[in-house]
Amino acid sequence: AYYQFPFWNLSAGVGVSYVSRRPTFDTLVIPGYTIGNATIAWTKGPMRLTATMDNLANRRYFLGGYSATTLFP
């Protein structure tokens, strides 16, 4: 979701991504995760200043992996 504030040249957005649990090439199953992100931006003419925060809950999650010894956090 994204919102443009009409009076202060500000805009803000939030987003949520969900990935369900999934198997590796081995018998290991990687748990699912949900990530929340937020951004705020200020615009003045052709200049734009943006601040973004990813993984708001600061949780560790695994993107994928091949086996129990080869996981990608």
mmCIF file with all atom_site columns, N, CA and C in Angstrom:
data_model
loop_
_atom_site.group_PDB
_atom_site.id
_atom_site.type_symbol
_atom_site.label_atom_id
_atom_site.label_alt_id
_atom_site.label_comp_id
_atom_site.label_asym_id
_atom_site.label_entity_id
_atom_site.label_seq_id
_atom_site.pdbx_PDB_ins_code
_atom_site.Cartn_x
_atom_site.Cartn_y
_atom_site.Cartn_z
_atom_site.occupancy
_atom_site.B_iso_or_equiv
_atom_site.pdbx_formal_charge
_atom_site.auth_seq_id
_atom_site.auth_comp_id
_atom_site.auth_asym_id
_atom_site.auth_atom_id
_atom_site.pdbx_PDB_model_num
ATOM 1   N N  . ALA A 1 1  ? 0.850  -1.171  0.000  1.00 0.00 ? 1  ALA A N  1
ATOM 2   C CA . ALA A 1 1  ? 0.000  0.000   0.000  1.00 0.00 ? 1  ALA A CA 1
ATOM 3   C C  . ALA A 1 1  ? 0.896  1.235   0.000  1.00 0.00 ? 1  ALA A C  1
ATOM 4   N N  . TYR A 1 2  ? 0.492  2.234   -0.736 1.00 0.00 ? 2  TYR A N  1
ATOM 5   C CA . TYR A 1 2  ? 1.288  3.443   -0.888 1.00 0.00 ? 2  TYR A CA 1
ATOM 6   C C  . TYR A 1 2  ? 0.356  4.641   -0.769 1.00 0.00 ? 2  TYR A C  1
ATOM 7   N N  . TYR A 1 3  ? 0.780  5.672   -0.048 1.00 0.00 ? 3  TYR A N  1
ATOM 8   C CA . TYR A 1 3  ? -0.057 6.853   0.132  1.00 0.00 ? 3  TYR A CA 1
ATOM 9   C C  . TYR A 1 3  ? 0.768  8.110   -0.081 1.00 0.00 ? 3  TYR A C  1
ATOM 10  N N  . GLN A 1 4  ? 0.232  9.031   -0.841 1.00 0.00 ? 4  GLN A N  1
ATOM 11  C CA . GLN A 1 4  ? 0.868  10.334  -1.096 1.00 0.00 ? 4  GLN A CA 1
ATOM 12  C C  . GLN A 1 4  ? 0.151  11.374  -0.242 1.00 0.00 ? 4  GLN A C  1
ATOM 13  N N  . PHE A 1 5  ? 0.855  11.980  0.706  1.00 0.00 ? 5  PHE A N  1
ATOM 14  C CA . PHE A 1 5  ? 0.278  13.049  1.528  1.00 0.00 ? 5  PHE A CA 1
ATOM 15  C C  . PHE A 1 5  ? 0.234  14.321  0.687  1.00 0.00 ? 5  PHE A C  1
ATOM 16  N N  . PRO A 1 6  ? -0.918 14.938  0.520  1.00 0.00 ? 6  PRO A N  1
ATOM 17  C CA . PRO A 1 6  ? -1.045 16.034  -0.447 1.00 0.00 ? 6  PRO A CA 1
ATOM 18  C C  . PRO A 1 6  ? -0.372 17.341  -0.034 1.00 0.00 ? 6  PRO A C  1
ATOM 19  N N  . PHE A 1 7  ? -0.145 17.606  1.233  1.00 0.00 ? 7  PHE A N  1
ATOM 20  C CA . PHE A 1 7  ? 0.316  18.928  1.652  1.00 0.00 ? 7  PHE A CA 1
ATOM 21  C C  . PHE A 1 7  ? 1.799  19.009  2.015  1.00 0.00 ? 7  PHE A C  1
ATOM 22  N N  . TRP A 1 8  ? 2.421  17.926  2.411  1.00 0.00 ? 8  TRP A N  1
ATOM 23  C CA . TRP A 1 8  ? 3.783  17.991  2.948  1.00 0.00 ? 8  TRP A CA 1
ATOM 24  C C  . TRP A 1 8  ? 4.840  17.416  2.005  1.00 0.00 ? 8  TRP A C  1
ATOM 25  N N  . ASN A 1 9  ? 4.521  17.108  0.778  1.00 0.00 ? 9  ASN A N  1
ATOM 26  C CA . ASN A 1 9  ? 5.451  16.479  -0.166 1.00 0.00 ? 9  ASN A CA 1
ATOM 27  C C  . ASN A 1 9  ? 5.987  15.159  0.361  1.00 0.00 ? 9  ASN A C  1
ATOM 28  N N  . LEU A 1 10 ? 5.208  14.484  1.188  1.00 0.00 ? 10 LEU A N  1
ATOM 29  C CA . LEU A 1 10 ? 5.604  13.196  1.764  1.00 0.00 ? 10 LEU A CA 1
ATOM 30  C C  . LEU A 1 10 ? 4.792  12.075  1.148  1.00 0.00 ? 10 LEU A C  1
ATOM 31  N N  . SER A 1 11 ? 5.404  10.912  1.086  1.00 0.00 ? 11 SER A N  1
ATOM 32  C CA . SER A 1 11 ? 4.701  9.698   0.695  1.00 0.00 ? 11 SER A CA 1
ATOM 33  C C  . SER A 1 11 ? 5.189  8.567   1.592  1.00 0.00 ? 11 SER A C  1
ATOM 34  N N  . ALA A 1 12 ? 4.338  7.587   1.799  1.00 0.00 ? 12 ALA A N  1
ATOM 35  C CA . ALA A 1 12 ? 4.680  6.463   2.672  1.00 0.00 ? 12 ALA A CA 1
ATOM 36  C C  . ALA A 1 12 ? 4.100  5.190   2.084  1.00 0.00 ? 12 ALA A C  1
ATOM 37  N N  . GLY A 1 13 ? 4.764  4.088   2.361  1.00 0.00 ? 13 GLY A N  1
ATOM 38  C CA . GLY A 1 13 ? 4.284  2.803   1.875  1.00 0.00 ? 13 GLY A CA 1
ATOM 39  C C  . GLY A 1 13 ? 4.651  1.686   2.829  1.00 0.00 ? 13 GLY A C  1
ATOM 40  N N  . VAL A 1 14 ? 3.844  0.661   2.833  1.00 0.00 ? 14 VAL A N  1
ATOM 41  C CA . VAL A 1 14 ? 4.115  -0.547  3.614  1.00 0.00 ? 14 VAL A CA 1
ATOM 42  C C  . VAL A 1 14 ? 3.848  -1.752  2.731  1.00 0.00 ? 14 VAL A C  1
ATOM 43  N N  . GLY A 1 15 ? 4.520  -2.834  3.026  1.00 0.00 ? 15 GLY A N  1
ATOM 44  C CA . GLY A 1 15 ? 4.327  -4.057  2.268  1.00 0.00 ? 15 GLY A CA 1
ATOM 45  C C  . GLY A 1 15 ? 4.586  -5.270  3.126  1.00 0.00 ? 15 GLY A C  1
ATOM 46  N N  . VAL A 1 16 ? 3.951  -6.358  2.780  1.00 0.00 ? 16 VAL A N  1
ATOM 47  C CA . VAL A 1 16 ? 4.115  -7.620  3.490  1.00 0.00 ? 16 VAL A CA 1
ATOM 48  C C  . VAL A 1 16 ? 4.349  -8.710  2.451  1.00 0.00 ? 16 VAL A C  1
ATOM 49  N N  . SER A 1 17 ? 5.345  -9.558  2.706  1.00 0.00 ? 17 SER A N  1
ATOM 50  C CA . SER A 1 17 ? 5.635  -10.695 1.836  1.00 0.00 ? 17 SER A CA 1
ATOM 51  C C  . SER A 1 17 ? 5.529  -11.974 2.649  1.00 0.00 ? 17 SER A C  1
ATOM 52  N N  . TYR A 1 18 ? 4.876  -12.970 2.095  1.00 0.00 ? 18 TYR A N  1
ATOM 53  C CA . TYR A 1 18 ? 4.731  -14.264 2.756  1.00 0.00 ? 18 TYR A CA 1
ATOM 54  C C  . TYR A 1 18 ? 5.273  -15.362 1.850  1.00 0.00 ? 18 TYR A C  1
ATOM 55  N N  . VAL A 1 19 ? 6.045  -16.268 2.441  1.00 0.00 ? 19 VAL A N  1
ATOM 56  C CA . VAL A 1 19 ? 6.542  -17.449 1.733  1.00 0.00 ? 19 VAL A CA 1
ATOM 57  C C  . VAL A 1 19 ? 6.199  -18.657 2.599  1.00 0.00 ? 19 VAL A C  1
ATOM 58  N N  . SER A 1 20 ? 5.542  -19.646 2.019  1.00 0.00 ? 20 SER A N  1
ATOM 59  C CA . SER A 1 20 ? 5.152  -20.835 2.772  1.00 0.00 ? 20 SER A CA 1
ATOM 60  C C  . SER A 1 20 ? 6.333  -21.780 2.959  1.00 0.00 ? 20 SER A C  1
ATOM 61  N N  . ARG A 1 21 ? 6.167  -22.763 3.805  1.00 0.00 ? 21 ARG A N  1
ATOM 62  C CA . ARG A 1 21 ? 7.235  -23.742 4.028  1.00 0.00 ? 21 ARG A CA 1
ATOM 63  C C  . ARG A 1 21 ? 7.474  -24.524 2.754  1.00 0.00 ? 21 ARG A C  1
ATOM 64  N N  . ARG A 1 22 ? 8.710  -24.949 2.585  1.00 0.00 ? 22 ARG A N  1
ATOM 65  C CA . ARG A 1 22 ? 9.073  -25.629 1.348  1.00 0.00 ? 22 ARG A CA 1
ATOM 66  C C  . ARG A 1 22 ? 10.191 -26.631 1.601  1.00 0.00 ? 22 ARG A C  1
ATOM 67  N N  . PRO A 1 23 ? 10.218 -27.718 0.831  1.00 0.00 ? 23 PRO A N  1
ATOM 68  C CA . PRO A 1 23 ? 11.249 -28.745 1.023  1.00 0.00 ? 23 PRO A CA 1
ATOM 69  C C  . PRO A 1 23 ? 12.553 -28.365 0.316  1.00 0.00 ? 23 PRO A C  1
ATOM 70  N N  . THR A 1 24 ? 13.639 -28.917 0.824  1.00 0.00 ? 24 THR A N  1
ATOM 71  C CA . THR A 1 24 ? 14.933 -28.808 0.154  1.00 0.00 ? 24 THR A CA 1
ATOM 72  C C  . THR A 1 24 ? 15.120 -30.045 -0.721 1.00 0.00 ? 24 THR A C  1
ATOM 73  N N  . PHE A 1 25 ? 16.279 -30.182 -1.316 1.00 0.00 ? 25 PHE A N  1
ATOM 74  C CA . PHE A 1 25 ? 16.566 -31.384 -2.106 1.00 0.00 ? 25 PHE A CA 1
ATOM 75  C C  . PHE A 1 25 ? 16.744 -32.597 -1.208 1.00 0.00 ? 25 PHE A C  1
ATOM 76  N N  . ASP A 1 26 ? 17.012 -32.348 0.072  1.00 0.00 ? 26 ASP A N  1
ATOM 77  C CA . ASP A 1 26 ? 17.148 -33.400 1.069  1.00 0.00 ? 26 ASP A CA 1
ATOM 78  C C  . ASP A 1 26 ? 15.770 -33.605 1.720  1.00 0.00 ? 26 ASP A C  1
ATOM 79  N N  . THR A 1 27 ? 15.703 -34.198 2.892  1.00 0.00 ? 27 THR A N  1
ATOM 80  C CA . THR A 1 27 ? 14.439 -34.410 3.596  1.00 0.00 ? 27 THR A CA 1
ATOM 81  C C  . THR A 1 27 ? 14.059 -33.228 4.484  1.00 0.00 ? 27 THR A C  1
ATOM 82  N N  . LEU A 1 28 ? 14.888 -32.211 4.547  1.00 0.00 ? 28 LEU A N  1
ATOM 83  C CA . LEU A 1 28 ? 14.642 -31.039 5.389  1.00 0.00 ? 28 LEU A CA 1
ATOM 84  C C  . LEU A 1 28 ? 13.548 -30.166 4.787  1.00 0.00 ? 28 LEU A C  1
ATOM 85  N N  . VAL A 1 29 ? 12.691 -29.629 5.654  1.00 0.00 ? 29 VAL A N  1
ATOM 86  C CA . VAL A 1 29 ? 11.664 -28.684 5.228  1.00 0.00 ? 29 VAL A CA 1
ATOM 87  C C  . VAL A 1 29 ? 11.986 -27.326 5.853  1.00 0.00 ? 29 VAL A C  1
ATOM 88  N N  . ILE A 1 30 ? 12.117 -26.299 5.022  1.00 0.00 ? 30 ILE A N  1
ATOM 89  C CA . ILE A 1 30 ? 12.426 -24.945 5.496  1.00 0.00 ? 30 ILE A CA 1
ATOM 90  C C  . ILE A 1 30 ? 11.119 -24.279 5.900  1.00 0.00 ? 30 ILE A C  1
ATOM 91  N N  . PRO A 1 31 ? 11.051 -23.704 7.108  1.00 0.00 ? 31 PRO A N  1
ATOM 92  C CA . PRO A 1 31 ? 9.802  -23.082 7.549  1.00 0.00 ? 31 PRO A CA 1
ATOM 93  C C  . PRO A 1 31 ? 9.457  -21.838 6.727  1.00 0.00 ? 31 PRO A C  1
ATOM 94  N N  . GLY A 1 32 ? 8.182  -21.522 6.686  1.00 0.00 ? 32 GLY A N  1
ATOM 95  C CA . GLY A 1 32 ? 7.724  -20.323 5.996  1.00 0.00 ? 32 GLY A CA 1
ATOM 96  C C  . GLY A 1 32 ? 8.034  -19.074 6.811  1.00 0.00 ? 32 GLY A C  1
ATOM 97  N N  . TYR A 1 33 ? 7.847  -17.923 6.191  1.00 0.00 ? 33 TYR A N  1
ATOM 98  C CA . TYR A 1 33 ? 8.106  -16.665 6.881  1.00 0.00 ? 33 TYR A CA 1
ATOM 99  C C  . TYR A 1 33 ? 7.256  -15.545 6.304  1.00 0.00 ? 33 TYR A C  1
ATOM 100 N N  . THR A 1 34 ? 7.076  -14.521 7.107  1.00 0.00 ? 34 THR A N  1
ATOM 101 C CA . THR A 1 34 ? 6.386  -13.300 6.688  1.00 0.00 ? 34 THR A CA 1
ATOM 102 C C  . THR A 1 34 ? 7.298  -12.131 7.000  1.00 0.00 ? 34 THR A C  1
ATOM 103 N N  . ILE A 1 35 ? 7.470  -11.233 6.032  1.00 0.00 ? 35 ILE A N  1
ATOM 104 C CA . ILE A 1 35 ? 8.348  -10.072 6.198  1.00 0.00 ? 35 ILE A CA 1
ATOM 105 C C  . ILE A 1 35 ? 7.529  -8.810  5.972  1.00 0.00 ? 35 ILE A C  1
ATOM 106 N N  . GLY A 1 36 ? 7.706  -7.839  6.866  1.00 0.00 ? 36 GLY A N  1
ATOM 107 C CA . GLY A 1 36 ? 7.069  -6.537  6.699  1.00 0.00 ? 36 GLY A CA 1
ATOM 108 C C  . GLY A 1 36 ? 8.115  -5.493  6.351  1.00 0.00 ? 36 GLY A C  1
ATOM 109 N N  . ASN A 1 37 ? 7.792  -4.611  5.410  1.00 0.00 ? 37 ASN A N  1
ATOM 110 C CA . ASN A 1 37 ? 8.693  -3.544  4.978  1.00 0.00 ? 37 ASN A CA 1
ATOM 111 C C  . ASN A 1 37 ? 7.940  -2.214  4.997  1.00 0.00 ? 37 ASN A C  1
ATOM 112 N N  . ALA A 1 38 ? 8.677  -1.126  5.176  1.00 0.00 ? 38 ALA A N  1
ATOM 113 C CA . ALA A 1 38 ? 8.067  0.202   5.183  1.00 0.00 ? 38 ALA A CA 1
ATOM 114 C C  . ALA A 1 38 ? 9.010  1.200   4.518  1.00 0.00 ? 38 ALA A C  1
ATOM 115 N N  . THR A 1 39 ? 8.437  2.240   3.929  1.00 0.00 ? 39 THR A N  1
ATOM 116 C CA . THR A 1 39 ? 9.239  3.290   3.304  1.00 0.00 ? 39 THR A CA 1
ATOM 117 C C  . THR A 1 39 ? 8.539  4.633   3.487  1.00 0.00 ? 39 THR A C  1
ATOM 118 N N  . ILE A 1 40 ? 9.335  5.682   3.560  1.00 0.00 ? 40 ILE A N  1
ATOM 119 C CA . ILE A 1 40 ? 8.823  7.043   3.616  1.00 0.00 ? 40 ILE A CA 1
ATOM 120 C C  . ILE A 1 40 ? 9.714  7.889   2.704  1.00 0.00 ? 40 ILE A C  1
ATOM 121 N N  . ALA A 1 41 ? 9.112  8.824   2.006  1.00 0.00 ? 41 ALA A N  1
ATOM 122 C CA . ALA A 1 41 ? 9.879  9.631   1.051  1.00 0.00 ? 41 ALA A CA 1
ATOM 123 C C  . ALA A 1 41 ? 9.420  11.083  1.116  1.00 0.00 ? 41 ALA A C  1
ATOM 124 N N  . TRP A 1 42 ? 10.360 11.987  0.898  1.00 0.00 ? 42 TRP A N  1
ATOM 125 C CA . TRP A 1 42 ? 10.103 13.426  0.827  1.00 0.00 ? 42 TRP A CA 1
ATOM 126 C C  . TRP A 1 42 ? 10.601 13.915  -0.526 1.00 0.00 ? 42 TRP A C  1
ATOM 127 N N  . THR A 1 43 ? 9.768  14.671  -1.226 1.00 0.00 ? 43 THR A N  1
ATOM 128 C CA . THR A 1 43 ? 10.095 15.142  -2.565 1.00 0.00 ? 43 THR A CA 1
ATOM 129 C C  . THR A 1 43 ? 10.113 16.661  -2.587 1.00 0.00 ? 43 THR A C  1
ATOM 130 N N  . LYS A 1 44 ? 11.151 17.231  -3.198 1.00 0.00 ? 44 LYS A N  1
ATOM 131 C CA . LYS A 1 44 ? 11.265 18.678  -3.383 1.00 0.00 ? 44 LYS A CA 1
ATOM 132 C C  . LYS A 1 44 ? 11.813 18.916  -4.783 1.00 0.00 ? 44 LYS A C  1
ATOM 133 N N  . GLY A 1 45 ? 10.940 19.309  -5.709 1.00 0.00 ? 45 GLY A N  1
ATOM 134 C CA . GLY A 1 45 ? 11.355 19.502  -7.097 1.00 0.00 ? 45 GLY A CA 1
ATOM 135 C C  . GLY A 1 45 ? 11.847 18.194  -7.689 1.00 0.00 ? 45 GLY A C  1
ATOM 136 N N  . PRO A 1 46 ? 13.038 18.182  -8.316 1.00 0.00 ? 46 PRO A N  1
ATOM 137 C CA . PRO A 1 46 ? 13.548 16.952  -8.913 1.00 0.00 ? 46 PRO A CA 1
ATOM 138 C C  . PRO A 1 46 ? 14.260 16.042  -7.904 1.00 0.00 ? 46 PRO A C  1
ATOM 139 N N  . MET A 1 47 ? 14.374 16.480  -6.646 1.00 0.00 ? 47 MET A N  1
ATOM 140 C CA . MET A 1 47 ? 15.090 15.711  -5.622 1.00 0.00 ? 47 MET A CA 1
ATOM 141 C C  . MET A 1 47 ? 14.104 14.881  -4.795 1.00 0.00 ? 47 MET A C  1
ATOM 142 N N  . ARG A 1 48 ? 14.511 13.664  -4.463 1.00 0.00 ? 48 ARG A N  1
ATOM 143 C CA . ARG A 1 48 ? 13.687 12.784  -3.637 1.00 0.00 ? 48 ARG A CA 1
ATOM 144 C C  . ARG A 1 48 ? 14.571 12.097  -2.612 1.00 0.00 ? 48 ARG A C  1
ATOM 145 N N  . LEU A 1 49 ? 14.187 12.187  -1.340 1.00 0.00 ? 49 LEU A N  1
ATOM 146 C CA . LEU A 1 49 ? 14.905 11.556  -0.239 1.00 0.00 ? 49 LEU A CA 1
ATOM 147 C C  . LEU A 1 49 ? 14.027 10.432  0.293  1.00 0.00 ? 49 LEU A C  1
ATOM 148 N N  . THR A 1 50 ? 14.578 9.216   0.312  1.00 0.00 ? 50 THR A N  1
ATOM 149 C CA . THR A 1 50 ? 13.797 8.038   0.689  1.00 0.00 ? 50 THR A CA 1
ATOM 150 C C  . THR A 1 50 ? 14.486 7.279   1.807  1.00 0.00 ? 50 THR A C  1
ATOM 151 N N  . ALA A 1 51 ? 13.696 6.831   2.792  1.00 0.00 ? 51 ALA A N  1
ATOM 152 C CA . ALA A 1 51 ? 14.185 5.950   3.859  1.00 0.00 ? 51 ALA A CA 1
ATOM 153 C C  . ALA A 1 51 ? 13.345 4.679   3.826  1.00 0.00 ? 51 ALA A C  1
ATOM 154 N N  . THR A 1 52 ? 14.019 3.536   3.795  1.00 0.00 ? 52 THR A N  1
ATOM 155 C CA . THR A 1 52 ? 13.331 2.246   3.709  1.00 0.00 ? 52 THR A CA 1
ATOM 156 C C  . THR A 1 52 ? 13.795 1.345   4.839  1.00 0.00 ? 52 THR A C  1
ATOM 157 N N  . MET A 1 53 ? 12.846 0.642   5.442  1.00 0.00 ? 53 MET A N  1
ATOM 158 C CA . MET A 1 53 ? 13.156 -0.346  6.478  1.00 0.00 ? 53 MET A CA 1
ATOM 159 C C  . MET A 1 53 ? 12.640 -1.700  6.002  1.00 0.00 ? 53 MET A C  1
ATOM 160 N N  . ASP A 1 54 ? 13.546 -2.663  5.893  1.00 0.00 ? 54 ASP A N  1
ATOM 161 C CA . ASP A 1 54 ? 13.180 -4.020  5.506  1.00 0.00 ? 54 ASP A CA 1
ATOM 162 C C  . ASP A 1 54 ? 13.207 -4.919  6.730  1.00 0.00 ? 54 ASP A C  1
ATOM 163 N N  . ASN A 1 55 ? 12.366 -5.952  6.721  1.00 0.00 ? 55 ASN A N  1
ATOM 164 C CA . ASN A 1 55 ? 12.306 -6.925  7.814  1.00 0.00 ? 55 ASN A CA 1
ATOM 165 C C  . ASN A 1 55 ? 12.063 -6.212  9.147  1.00 0.00 ? 55 ASN A C  1
ATOM 166 N N  . LEU A 1 56 ? 10.912 -5.561  9.274  1.00 0.00 ? 56 LEU A N  1
ATOM 167 C CA . LEU A 1 56 ? 10.590 -4.746  10.452 1.00 0.00 ? 56 LEU A CA 1
ATOM 168 C C  . LEU A 1 56 ? 10.646 -5.522  11.762 1.00 0.00 ? 56 LEU A C  1
ATOM 169 N N  . ALA A 1 57 ? 10.290 -6.786  11.760 1.00 0.00 ? 57 ALA A N  1
ATOM 170 C CA . ALA A 1 57 ? 10.303 -7.592  12.985 1.00 0.00 ? 57 ALA A CA 1
ATOM 171 C C  . ALA A 1 57 ? 11.700 -8.113  13.310 1.00 0.00 ? 57 ALA A C  1
ATOM 172 N N  . ASN A 1 58 ? 12.668 -7.893  12.400 1.00 0.00 ? 58 ASN A N  1
ATOM 173 C CA . ASN A 1 58 ? 14.051 -8.326  12.587 1.00 0.00 ? 58 ASN A CA 1
ATOM 174 C C  . ASN A 1 58 ? 14.144 -9.826  12.890 1.00 0.00 ? 58 ASN A C  1
ATOM 175 N N  . ARG A 1 59 ? 13.399 -10.622 12.119 1.00 0.00 ? 59 ARG A N  1
ATOM 176 C CA . ARG A 1 59 ? 13.409 -12.075 12.285 1.00 0.00 ? 59 ARG A CA 1
ATOM 177 C C  . ARG A 1 59 ? 14.353 -12.713 11.282 1.00 0.00 ? 59 ARG A C  1
ATOM 178 N N  . ARG A 1 60 ? 14.980 -13.805 11.686 1.00 0.00 ? 60 ARG A N  1
ATOM 179 C CA . ARG A 1 60 ? 15.835 -14.561 10.770 1.00 0.00 ? 60 ARG A CA 1
ATOM 180 C C  . ARG A 1 60 ? 14.962 -15.515 9.970  1.00 0.00 ? 60 ARG A C  1
ATOM 181 N N  . TYR A 1 61 ? 15.221 -15.584 8.681  1.00 0.00 ? 61 TYR A N  1
ATOM 182 C CA . TYR A 1 61 ? 14.480 -16.485 7.814  1.00 0.00 ? 61 TYR A CA 1
ATOM 183 C C  . TYR A 1 61 ? 15.432 -17.069 6.789  1.00 0.00 ? 61 TYR A C  1
ATOM 184 N N  . PHE A 1 62 ? 15.039 -18.181 6.194  1.00 0.00 ? 62 PHE A N  1
ATOM 185 C CA . PHE A 1 62 ? 15.885 -18.872 5.236  1.00 0.00 ? 62 PHE A CA 1
ATOM 186 C C  . PHE A 1 62 ? 15.282 -18.748 3.839  1.00 0.00 ? 62 PHE A C  1
ATOM 187 N N  . LEU A 1 63 ? 16.079 -18.245 2.909  1.00 0.00 ? 63 LEU A N  1
ATOM 188 C CA . LEU A 1 63 ? 15.632 -18.092 1.531  1.00 0.00 ? 63 LEU A CA 1
ATOM 189 C C  . LEU A 1 63 ? 15.544 -19.430 0.816  1.00 0.00 ? 63 LEU A C  1
ATOM 190 N N  . GLY A 1 64 ? 16.430 -20.345 1.146  1.00 0.00 ? 64 GLY A N  1
ATOM 191 C CA . GLY A 1 64 ? 16.442 -21.651 0.502  1.00 0.00 ? 64 GLY A CA 1
ATOM 192 C C  . GLY A 1 64 ? 17.614 -22.464 0.980  1.00 0.00 ? 64 GLY A C  1
ATOM 193 N N  . GLY A 1 65 ? 17.804 -23.620 0.386  1.00 0.00 ? 65 GLY A N  1
ATOM 194 C CA . GLY A 1 65 ? 18.915 -24.468 0.764  1.00 0.00 ? 65 GLY A CA 1
ATOM 195 C C  . GLY A 1 65 ? 18.866 -25.798 0.041  1.00 0.00 ? 65 GLY A C  1
ATOM 196 N N  . TYR A 1 66 ? 19.959 -26.518 0.121  1.00 0.00 ? 66 TYR A N  1
ATOM 197 C CA . TYR A 1 66 ? 20.070 -27.834 -0.520 1.00 0.00 ? 66 TYR A CA 1
ATOM 198 C C  . TYR A 1 66 ? 19.905 -28.950 0.489  1.00 0.00 ? 66 TYR A C  1
ATOM 199 N N  . SER A 1 67 ? 20.407 -28.748 1.712  1.00 0.00 ? 67 SER A N  1
ATOM 200 C CA . SER A 1 67 ? 20.337 -29.775 2.755  1.00 0.00 ? 67 SER A CA 1
ATOM 201 C C  . SER A 1 67 ? 20.458 -29.081 4.113  1.00 0.00 ? 67 SER A C  1
ATOM 202 N N  . ALA A 1 68 ? 20.500 -29.873 5.189  1.00 0.00 ? 68 ALA A N  1
ATOM 203 C CA . ALA A 1 68 ? 20.590 -29.301 6.536  1.00 0.00 ? 68 ALA A CA 1
ATOM 204 C C  . ALA A 1 68 ? 21.911 -28.571 6.749  1.00 0.00 ? 68 ALA A C  1
ATOM 205 N N  . THR A 1 69 ? 22.928 -28.880 5.971  1.00 0.00 ? 69 THR A N  1
ATOM 206 C CA . THR A 1 69 ? 24.229 -28.219 6.129  1.00 0.00 ? 69 THR A CA 1
ATOM 207 C C  . THR A 1 69 ? 24.425 -27.059 5.168  1.00 0.00 ? 69 THR A C  1
ATOM 208 N N  . THR A 1 70 ? 23.518 -26.877 4.211  1.00 0.00 ? 70 THR A N  1
ATOM 209 C CA . THR A 1 70 ? 23.645 -25.817 3.212  1.00 0.00 ? 70 THR A CA 1
ATOM 210 C C  . THR A 1 70 ? 22.340 -25.038 3.121  1.00 0.00 ? 70 THR A C  1
ATOM 211 N N  . LEU A 1 71 ? 22.165 -24.081 4.044  1.00 0.00 ? 71 LEU A N  1
ATOM 212 C CA . LEU A 1 71 ? 20.992 -23.220 4.063  1.00 0.00 ? 71 LEU A CA 1
ATOM 213 C C  . LEU A 1 71 ? 21.408 -21.782 3.782  1.00 0.00 ? 71 LEU A C  1
ATOM 214 N N  . PHE A 1 72 ? 20.518 -21.006 3.204  1.00 0.00 ? 72 PHE A N  1
ATOM 215 C CA . PHE A 1 72 ? 20.804 -19.616 2.860  1.00 0.00 ? 72 PHE A CA 1
ATOM 216 C C  . PHE A 1 72 ? 19.930 -18.681 3.679  1.00 0.00 ? 72 PHE A C  1
ATOM 217 N N  . PRO A 1 73 ? 20.474 -18.133 4.795  1.00 0.00 ? 73 PRO A N  1
ATOM 218 C CA . PRO A 1 73 ? 19.667 -17.196 5.592  1.00 0.00 ? 73 PRO A CA 1
ATOM 219 C C  . PRO A 1 73 ? 19.545 -15.847 4.908  1.00 0.00 ? 73 PRO A C  1
#
